[in-house]
Short mmCIF file of N, CA and C in Angstrom, two decimals:
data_model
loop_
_atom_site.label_atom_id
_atom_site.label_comp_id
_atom_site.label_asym_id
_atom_site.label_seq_id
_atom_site.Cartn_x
_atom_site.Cartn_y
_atom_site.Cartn_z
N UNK A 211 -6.53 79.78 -105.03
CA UNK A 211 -6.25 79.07 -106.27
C UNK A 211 -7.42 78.15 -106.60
N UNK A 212 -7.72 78.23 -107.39
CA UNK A 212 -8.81 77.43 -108.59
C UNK A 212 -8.05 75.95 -109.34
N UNK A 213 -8.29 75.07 -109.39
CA UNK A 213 -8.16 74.30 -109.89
C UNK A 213 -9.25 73.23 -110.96
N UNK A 214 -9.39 73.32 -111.89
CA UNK A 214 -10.13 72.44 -113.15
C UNK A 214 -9.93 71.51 -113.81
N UNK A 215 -10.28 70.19 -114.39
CA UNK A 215 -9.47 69.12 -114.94
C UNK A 215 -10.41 69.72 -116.29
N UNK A 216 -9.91 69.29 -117.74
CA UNK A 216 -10.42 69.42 -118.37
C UNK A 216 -11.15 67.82 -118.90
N UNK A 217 -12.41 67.55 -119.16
CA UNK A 217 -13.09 66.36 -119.27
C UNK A 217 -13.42 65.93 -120.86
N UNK A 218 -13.83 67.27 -121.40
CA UNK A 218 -14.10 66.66 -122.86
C UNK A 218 -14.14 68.00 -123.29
N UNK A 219 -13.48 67.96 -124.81
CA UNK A 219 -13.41 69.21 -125.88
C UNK A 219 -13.80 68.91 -126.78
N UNK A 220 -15.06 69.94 -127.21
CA UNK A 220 -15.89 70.26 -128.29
C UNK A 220 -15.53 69.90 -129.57
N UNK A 221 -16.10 69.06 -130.44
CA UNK A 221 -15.48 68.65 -131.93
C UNK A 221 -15.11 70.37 -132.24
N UNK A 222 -15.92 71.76 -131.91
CA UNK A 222 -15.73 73.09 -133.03
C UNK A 222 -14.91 73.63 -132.20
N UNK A 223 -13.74 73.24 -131.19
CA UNK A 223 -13.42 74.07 -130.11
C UNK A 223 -11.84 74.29 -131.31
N UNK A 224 -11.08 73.72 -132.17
CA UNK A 224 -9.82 73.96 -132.79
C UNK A 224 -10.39 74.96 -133.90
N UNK A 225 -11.59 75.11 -134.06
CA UNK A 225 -12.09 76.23 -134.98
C UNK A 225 -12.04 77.35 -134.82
N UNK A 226 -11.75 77.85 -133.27
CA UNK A 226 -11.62 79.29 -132.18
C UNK A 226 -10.28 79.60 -132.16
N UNK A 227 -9.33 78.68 -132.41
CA UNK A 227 -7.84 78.49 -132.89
C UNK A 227 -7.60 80.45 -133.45
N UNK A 228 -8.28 80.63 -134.88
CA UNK A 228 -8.18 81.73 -135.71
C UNK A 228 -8.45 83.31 -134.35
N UNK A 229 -9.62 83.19 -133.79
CA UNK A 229 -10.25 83.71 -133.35
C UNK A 229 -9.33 84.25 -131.92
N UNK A 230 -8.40 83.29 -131.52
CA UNK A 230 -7.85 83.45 -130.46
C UNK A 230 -9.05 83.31 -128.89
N UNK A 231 -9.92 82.32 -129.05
CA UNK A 231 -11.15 82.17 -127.97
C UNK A 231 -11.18 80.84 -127.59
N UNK A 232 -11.24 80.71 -126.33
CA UNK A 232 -11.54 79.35 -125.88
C UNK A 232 -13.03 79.89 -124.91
N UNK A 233 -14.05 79.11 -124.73
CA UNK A 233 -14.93 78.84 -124.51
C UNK A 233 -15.13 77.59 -122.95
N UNK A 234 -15.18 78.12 -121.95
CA UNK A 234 -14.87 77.00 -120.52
C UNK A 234 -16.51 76.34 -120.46
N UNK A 235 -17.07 75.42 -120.34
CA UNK A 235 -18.22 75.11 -119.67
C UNK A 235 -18.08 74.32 -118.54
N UNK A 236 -19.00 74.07 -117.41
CA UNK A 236 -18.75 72.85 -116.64
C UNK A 236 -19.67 71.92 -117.27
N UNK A 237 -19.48 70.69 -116.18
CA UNK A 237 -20.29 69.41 -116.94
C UNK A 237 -22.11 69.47 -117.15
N UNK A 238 -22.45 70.71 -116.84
CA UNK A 238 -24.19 70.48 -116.72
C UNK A 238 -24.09 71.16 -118.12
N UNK A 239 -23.49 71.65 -119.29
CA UNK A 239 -23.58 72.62 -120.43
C UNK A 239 -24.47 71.30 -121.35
N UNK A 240 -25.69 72.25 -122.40
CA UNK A 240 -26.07 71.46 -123.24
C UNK A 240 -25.12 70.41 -124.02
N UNK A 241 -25.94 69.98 -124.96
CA UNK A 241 -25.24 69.37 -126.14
C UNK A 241 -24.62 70.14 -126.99
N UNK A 242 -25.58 71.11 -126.96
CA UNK A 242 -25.49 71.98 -128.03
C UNK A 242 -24.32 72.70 -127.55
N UNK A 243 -24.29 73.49 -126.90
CA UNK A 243 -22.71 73.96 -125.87
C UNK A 243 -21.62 73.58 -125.78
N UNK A 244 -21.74 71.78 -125.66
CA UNK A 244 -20.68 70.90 -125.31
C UNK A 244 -19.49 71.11 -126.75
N UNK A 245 -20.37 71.45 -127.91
CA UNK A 245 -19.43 71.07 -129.27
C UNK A 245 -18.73 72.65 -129.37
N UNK A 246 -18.68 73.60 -128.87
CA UNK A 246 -17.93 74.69 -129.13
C UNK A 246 -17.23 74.71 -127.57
N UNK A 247 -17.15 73.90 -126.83
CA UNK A 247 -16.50 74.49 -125.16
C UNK A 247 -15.64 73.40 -124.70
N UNK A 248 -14.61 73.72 -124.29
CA UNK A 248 -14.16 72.78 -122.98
C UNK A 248 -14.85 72.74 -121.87
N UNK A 249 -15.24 71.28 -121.30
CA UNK A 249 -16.02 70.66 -120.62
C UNK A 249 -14.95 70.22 -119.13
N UNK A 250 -15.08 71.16 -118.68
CA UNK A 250 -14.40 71.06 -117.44
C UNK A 250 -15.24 70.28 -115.91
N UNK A 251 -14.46 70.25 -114.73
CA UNK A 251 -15.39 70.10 -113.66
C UNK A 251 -14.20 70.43 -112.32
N UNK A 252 -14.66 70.84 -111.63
CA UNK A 252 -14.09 71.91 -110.70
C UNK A 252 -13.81 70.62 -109.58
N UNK A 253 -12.25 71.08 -109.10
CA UNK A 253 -12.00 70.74 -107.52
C UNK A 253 -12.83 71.12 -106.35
N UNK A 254 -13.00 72.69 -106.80
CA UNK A 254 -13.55 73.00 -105.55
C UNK A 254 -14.30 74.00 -106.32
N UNK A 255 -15.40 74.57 -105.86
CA UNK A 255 -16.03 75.65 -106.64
C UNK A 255 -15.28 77.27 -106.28
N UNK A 256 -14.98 77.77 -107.25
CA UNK A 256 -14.54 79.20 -107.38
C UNK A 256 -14.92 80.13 -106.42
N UNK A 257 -14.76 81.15 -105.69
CA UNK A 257 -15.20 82.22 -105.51
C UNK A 257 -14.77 83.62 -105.75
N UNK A 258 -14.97 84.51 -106.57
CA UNK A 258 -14.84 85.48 -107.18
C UNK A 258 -13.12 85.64 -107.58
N UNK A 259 -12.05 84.13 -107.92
CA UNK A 259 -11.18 83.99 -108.41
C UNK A 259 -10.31 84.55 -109.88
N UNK A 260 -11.67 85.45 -110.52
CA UNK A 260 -11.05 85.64 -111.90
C UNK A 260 -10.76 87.70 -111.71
N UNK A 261 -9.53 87.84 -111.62
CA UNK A 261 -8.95 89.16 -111.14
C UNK A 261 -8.10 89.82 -112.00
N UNK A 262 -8.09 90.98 -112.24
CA UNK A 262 -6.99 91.74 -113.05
C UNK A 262 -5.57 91.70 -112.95
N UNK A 263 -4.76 91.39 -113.06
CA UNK A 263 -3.14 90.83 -112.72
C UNK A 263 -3.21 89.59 -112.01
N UNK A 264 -4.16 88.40 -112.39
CA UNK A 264 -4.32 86.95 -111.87
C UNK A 264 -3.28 86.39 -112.95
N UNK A 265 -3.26 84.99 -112.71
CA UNK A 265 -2.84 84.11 -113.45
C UNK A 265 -3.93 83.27 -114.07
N UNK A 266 -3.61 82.49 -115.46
CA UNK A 266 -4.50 81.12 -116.09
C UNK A 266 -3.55 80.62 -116.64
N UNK A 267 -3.16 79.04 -116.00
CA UNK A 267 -2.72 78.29 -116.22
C UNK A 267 -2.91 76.75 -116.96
N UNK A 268 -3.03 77.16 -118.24
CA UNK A 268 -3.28 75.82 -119.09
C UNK A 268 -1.70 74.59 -119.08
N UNK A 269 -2.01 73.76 -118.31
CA UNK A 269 -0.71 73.01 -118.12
C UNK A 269 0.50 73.63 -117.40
N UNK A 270 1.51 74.06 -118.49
CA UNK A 270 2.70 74.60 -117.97
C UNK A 270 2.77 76.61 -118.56
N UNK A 271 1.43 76.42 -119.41
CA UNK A 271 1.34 77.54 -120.30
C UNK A 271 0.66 78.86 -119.38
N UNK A 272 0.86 79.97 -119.06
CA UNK A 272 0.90 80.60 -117.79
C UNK A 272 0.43 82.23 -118.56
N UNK A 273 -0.87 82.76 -118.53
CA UNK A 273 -1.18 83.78 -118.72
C UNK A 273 -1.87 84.66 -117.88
N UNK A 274 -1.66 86.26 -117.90
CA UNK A 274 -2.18 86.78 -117.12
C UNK A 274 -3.26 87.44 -117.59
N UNK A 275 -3.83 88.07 -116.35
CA UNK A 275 -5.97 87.89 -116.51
C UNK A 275 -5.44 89.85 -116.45
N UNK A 276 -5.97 90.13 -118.13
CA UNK A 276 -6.08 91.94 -118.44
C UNK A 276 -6.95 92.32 -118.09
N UNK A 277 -8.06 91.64 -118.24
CA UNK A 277 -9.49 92.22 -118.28
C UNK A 277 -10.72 91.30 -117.84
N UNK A 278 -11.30 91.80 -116.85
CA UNK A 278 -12.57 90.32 -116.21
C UNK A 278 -13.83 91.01 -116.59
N UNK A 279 -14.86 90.28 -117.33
CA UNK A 279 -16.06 91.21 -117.42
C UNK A 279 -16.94 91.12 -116.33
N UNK A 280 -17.80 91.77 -115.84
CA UNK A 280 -18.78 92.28 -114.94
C UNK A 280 -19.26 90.60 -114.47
N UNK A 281 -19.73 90.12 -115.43
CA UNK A 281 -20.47 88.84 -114.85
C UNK A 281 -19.28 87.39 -114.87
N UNK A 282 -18.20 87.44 -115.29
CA UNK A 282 -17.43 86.56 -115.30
C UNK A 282 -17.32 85.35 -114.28
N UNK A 283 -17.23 86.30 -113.28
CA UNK A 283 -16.91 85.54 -111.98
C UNK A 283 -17.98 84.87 -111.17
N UNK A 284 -19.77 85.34 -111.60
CA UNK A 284 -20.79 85.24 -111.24
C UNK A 284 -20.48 83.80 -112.14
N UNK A 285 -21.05 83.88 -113.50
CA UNK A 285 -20.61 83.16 -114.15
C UNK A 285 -19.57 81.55 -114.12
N UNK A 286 -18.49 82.52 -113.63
CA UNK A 286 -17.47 80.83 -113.89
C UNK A 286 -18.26 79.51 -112.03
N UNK A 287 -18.74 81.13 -111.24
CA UNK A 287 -19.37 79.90 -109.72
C UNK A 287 -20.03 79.04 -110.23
N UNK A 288 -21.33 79.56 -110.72
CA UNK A 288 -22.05 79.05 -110.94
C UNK A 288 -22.55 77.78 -112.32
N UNK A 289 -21.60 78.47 -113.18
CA UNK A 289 -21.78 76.98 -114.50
C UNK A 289 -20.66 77.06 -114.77
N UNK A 290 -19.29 77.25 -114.41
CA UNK A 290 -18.04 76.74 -114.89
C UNK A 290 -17.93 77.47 -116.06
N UNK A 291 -18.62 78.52 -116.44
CA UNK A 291 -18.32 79.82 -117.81
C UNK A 291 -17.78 80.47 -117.75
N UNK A 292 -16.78 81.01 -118.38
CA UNK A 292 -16.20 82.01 -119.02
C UNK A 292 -16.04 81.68 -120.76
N UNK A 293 -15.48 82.97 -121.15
CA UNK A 293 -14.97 83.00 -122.48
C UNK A 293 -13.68 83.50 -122.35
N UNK A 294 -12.63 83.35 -123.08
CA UNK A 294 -11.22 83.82 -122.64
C UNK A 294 -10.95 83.83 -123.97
N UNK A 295 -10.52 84.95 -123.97
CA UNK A 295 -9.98 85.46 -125.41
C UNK A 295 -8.01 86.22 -124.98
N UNK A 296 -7.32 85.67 -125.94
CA UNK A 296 -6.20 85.13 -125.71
C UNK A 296 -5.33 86.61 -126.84
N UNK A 297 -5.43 88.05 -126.21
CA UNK A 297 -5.47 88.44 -126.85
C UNK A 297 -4.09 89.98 -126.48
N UNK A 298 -3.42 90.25 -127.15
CA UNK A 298 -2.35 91.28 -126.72
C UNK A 298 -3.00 92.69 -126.19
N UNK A 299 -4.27 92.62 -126.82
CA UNK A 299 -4.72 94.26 -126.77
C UNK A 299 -5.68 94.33 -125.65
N UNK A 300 -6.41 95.22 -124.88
CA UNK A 300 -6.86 94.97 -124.25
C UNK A 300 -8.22 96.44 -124.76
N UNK A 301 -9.57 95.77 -124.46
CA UNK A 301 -10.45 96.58 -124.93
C UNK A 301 -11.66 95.98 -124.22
N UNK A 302 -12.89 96.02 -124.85
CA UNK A 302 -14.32 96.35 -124.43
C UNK A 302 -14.17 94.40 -124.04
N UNK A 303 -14.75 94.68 -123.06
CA UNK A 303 -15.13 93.03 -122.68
C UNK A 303 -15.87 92.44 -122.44
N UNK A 304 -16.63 91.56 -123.13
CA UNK A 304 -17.73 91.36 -122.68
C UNK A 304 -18.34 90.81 -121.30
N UNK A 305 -19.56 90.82 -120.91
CA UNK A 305 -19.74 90.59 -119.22
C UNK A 305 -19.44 89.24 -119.06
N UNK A 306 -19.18 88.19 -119.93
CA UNK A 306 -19.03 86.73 -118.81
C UNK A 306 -17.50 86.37 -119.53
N UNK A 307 -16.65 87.02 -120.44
CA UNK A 307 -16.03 87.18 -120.66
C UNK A 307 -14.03 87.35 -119.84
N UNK A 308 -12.76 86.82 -120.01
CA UNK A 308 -11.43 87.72 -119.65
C UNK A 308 -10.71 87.51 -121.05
N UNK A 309 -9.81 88.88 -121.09
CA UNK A 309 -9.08 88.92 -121.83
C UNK A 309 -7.77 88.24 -121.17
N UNK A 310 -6.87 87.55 -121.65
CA UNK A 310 -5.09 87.64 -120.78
C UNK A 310 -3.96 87.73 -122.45
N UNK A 311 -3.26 87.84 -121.50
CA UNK A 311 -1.81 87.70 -122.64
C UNK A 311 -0.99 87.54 -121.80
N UNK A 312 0.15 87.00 -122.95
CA UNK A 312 -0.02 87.20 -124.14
C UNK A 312 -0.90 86.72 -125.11
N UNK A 313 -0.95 86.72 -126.06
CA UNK A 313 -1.47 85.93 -127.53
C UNK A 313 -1.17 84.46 -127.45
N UNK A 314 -2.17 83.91 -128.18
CA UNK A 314 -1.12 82.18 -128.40
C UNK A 314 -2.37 81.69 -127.64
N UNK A 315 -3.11 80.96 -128.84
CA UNK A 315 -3.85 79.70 -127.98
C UNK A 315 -2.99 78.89 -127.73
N UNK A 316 -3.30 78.48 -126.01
CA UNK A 316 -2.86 77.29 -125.40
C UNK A 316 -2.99 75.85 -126.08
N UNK A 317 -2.16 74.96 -126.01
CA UNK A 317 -2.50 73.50 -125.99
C UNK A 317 -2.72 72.91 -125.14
N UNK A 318 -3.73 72.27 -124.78
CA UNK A 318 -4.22 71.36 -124.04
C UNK A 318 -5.53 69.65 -124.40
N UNK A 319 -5.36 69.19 -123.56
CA UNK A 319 -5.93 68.09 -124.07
C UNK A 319 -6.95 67.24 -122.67
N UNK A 320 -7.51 66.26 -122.84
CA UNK A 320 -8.74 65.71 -121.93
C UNK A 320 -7.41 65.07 -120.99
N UNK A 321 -8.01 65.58 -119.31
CA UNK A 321 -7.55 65.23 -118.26
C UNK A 321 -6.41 66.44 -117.98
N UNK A 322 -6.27 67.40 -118.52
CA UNK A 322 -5.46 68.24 -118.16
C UNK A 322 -5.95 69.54 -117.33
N UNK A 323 -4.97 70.06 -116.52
CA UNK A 323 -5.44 70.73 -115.45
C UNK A 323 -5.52 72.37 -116.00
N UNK A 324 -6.56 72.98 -115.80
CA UNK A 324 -6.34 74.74 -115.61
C UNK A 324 -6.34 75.40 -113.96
N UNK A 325 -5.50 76.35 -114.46
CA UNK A 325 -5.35 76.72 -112.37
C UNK A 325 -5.36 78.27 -112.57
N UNK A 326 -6.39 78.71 -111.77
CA UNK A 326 -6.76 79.98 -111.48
C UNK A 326 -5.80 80.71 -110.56
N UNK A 327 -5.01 81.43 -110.79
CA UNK A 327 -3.63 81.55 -109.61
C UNK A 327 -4.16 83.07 -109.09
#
């Protein structure tokens, strides 16, 4: 299990709302980065935690992991990245990329936990 607090969210991150995408960074992400991502920082650092029938747990809000792209997991070790697209269908994914569902961006807010199950 993975555990993340969330630290600070991007003024453009309710703009991904439409899009069904949330955007993870850890705390070393530019400026420029910081305004489209949640700004997380890890309990413990990950190791190859992001899996096909996993869990992502925003608060009490509980989705499962359809699709992990190739570099995802390289990715979330090393800078706290992914992209998570929040989506029913399941298709082409990109490499730092997971799909889960159901649908439905999560709510969440600064100091709240995500858990990699």
């Amino acid at each position: 299990m993975v555990k993340t607090k969330i630290i600070e969210i991007g003024s453009m991150v309710p703009a991904f709302e439409e899009e069904q995408l949330i955007i993870l960074f850890g705390p070393k992400a530019t400026a420029e980065l910081r305004d489209i991502c949640l700004i997380h920082d890890f309990e413990d650092t990950p190791k190859d935690a992001l899996k096909v029938g996993g869990k992502i747990k925003f608060g009490d809000q509980e989705f499962t992991i359809d699709e992990v792209g190739s570099q995802a997991n390289a990715n979330f070790e090393e800078l706290g990245h992914i992209s998570i697209y929040f989506r029913n269908e399941v298709g082409d994914v990109l490499p730092g990329a997971i799909i889960v569902s159901p649908g439905g961006f999560p709510k969440f807010d600064v100091g709240d936990t995500i858990e990699v199950l």
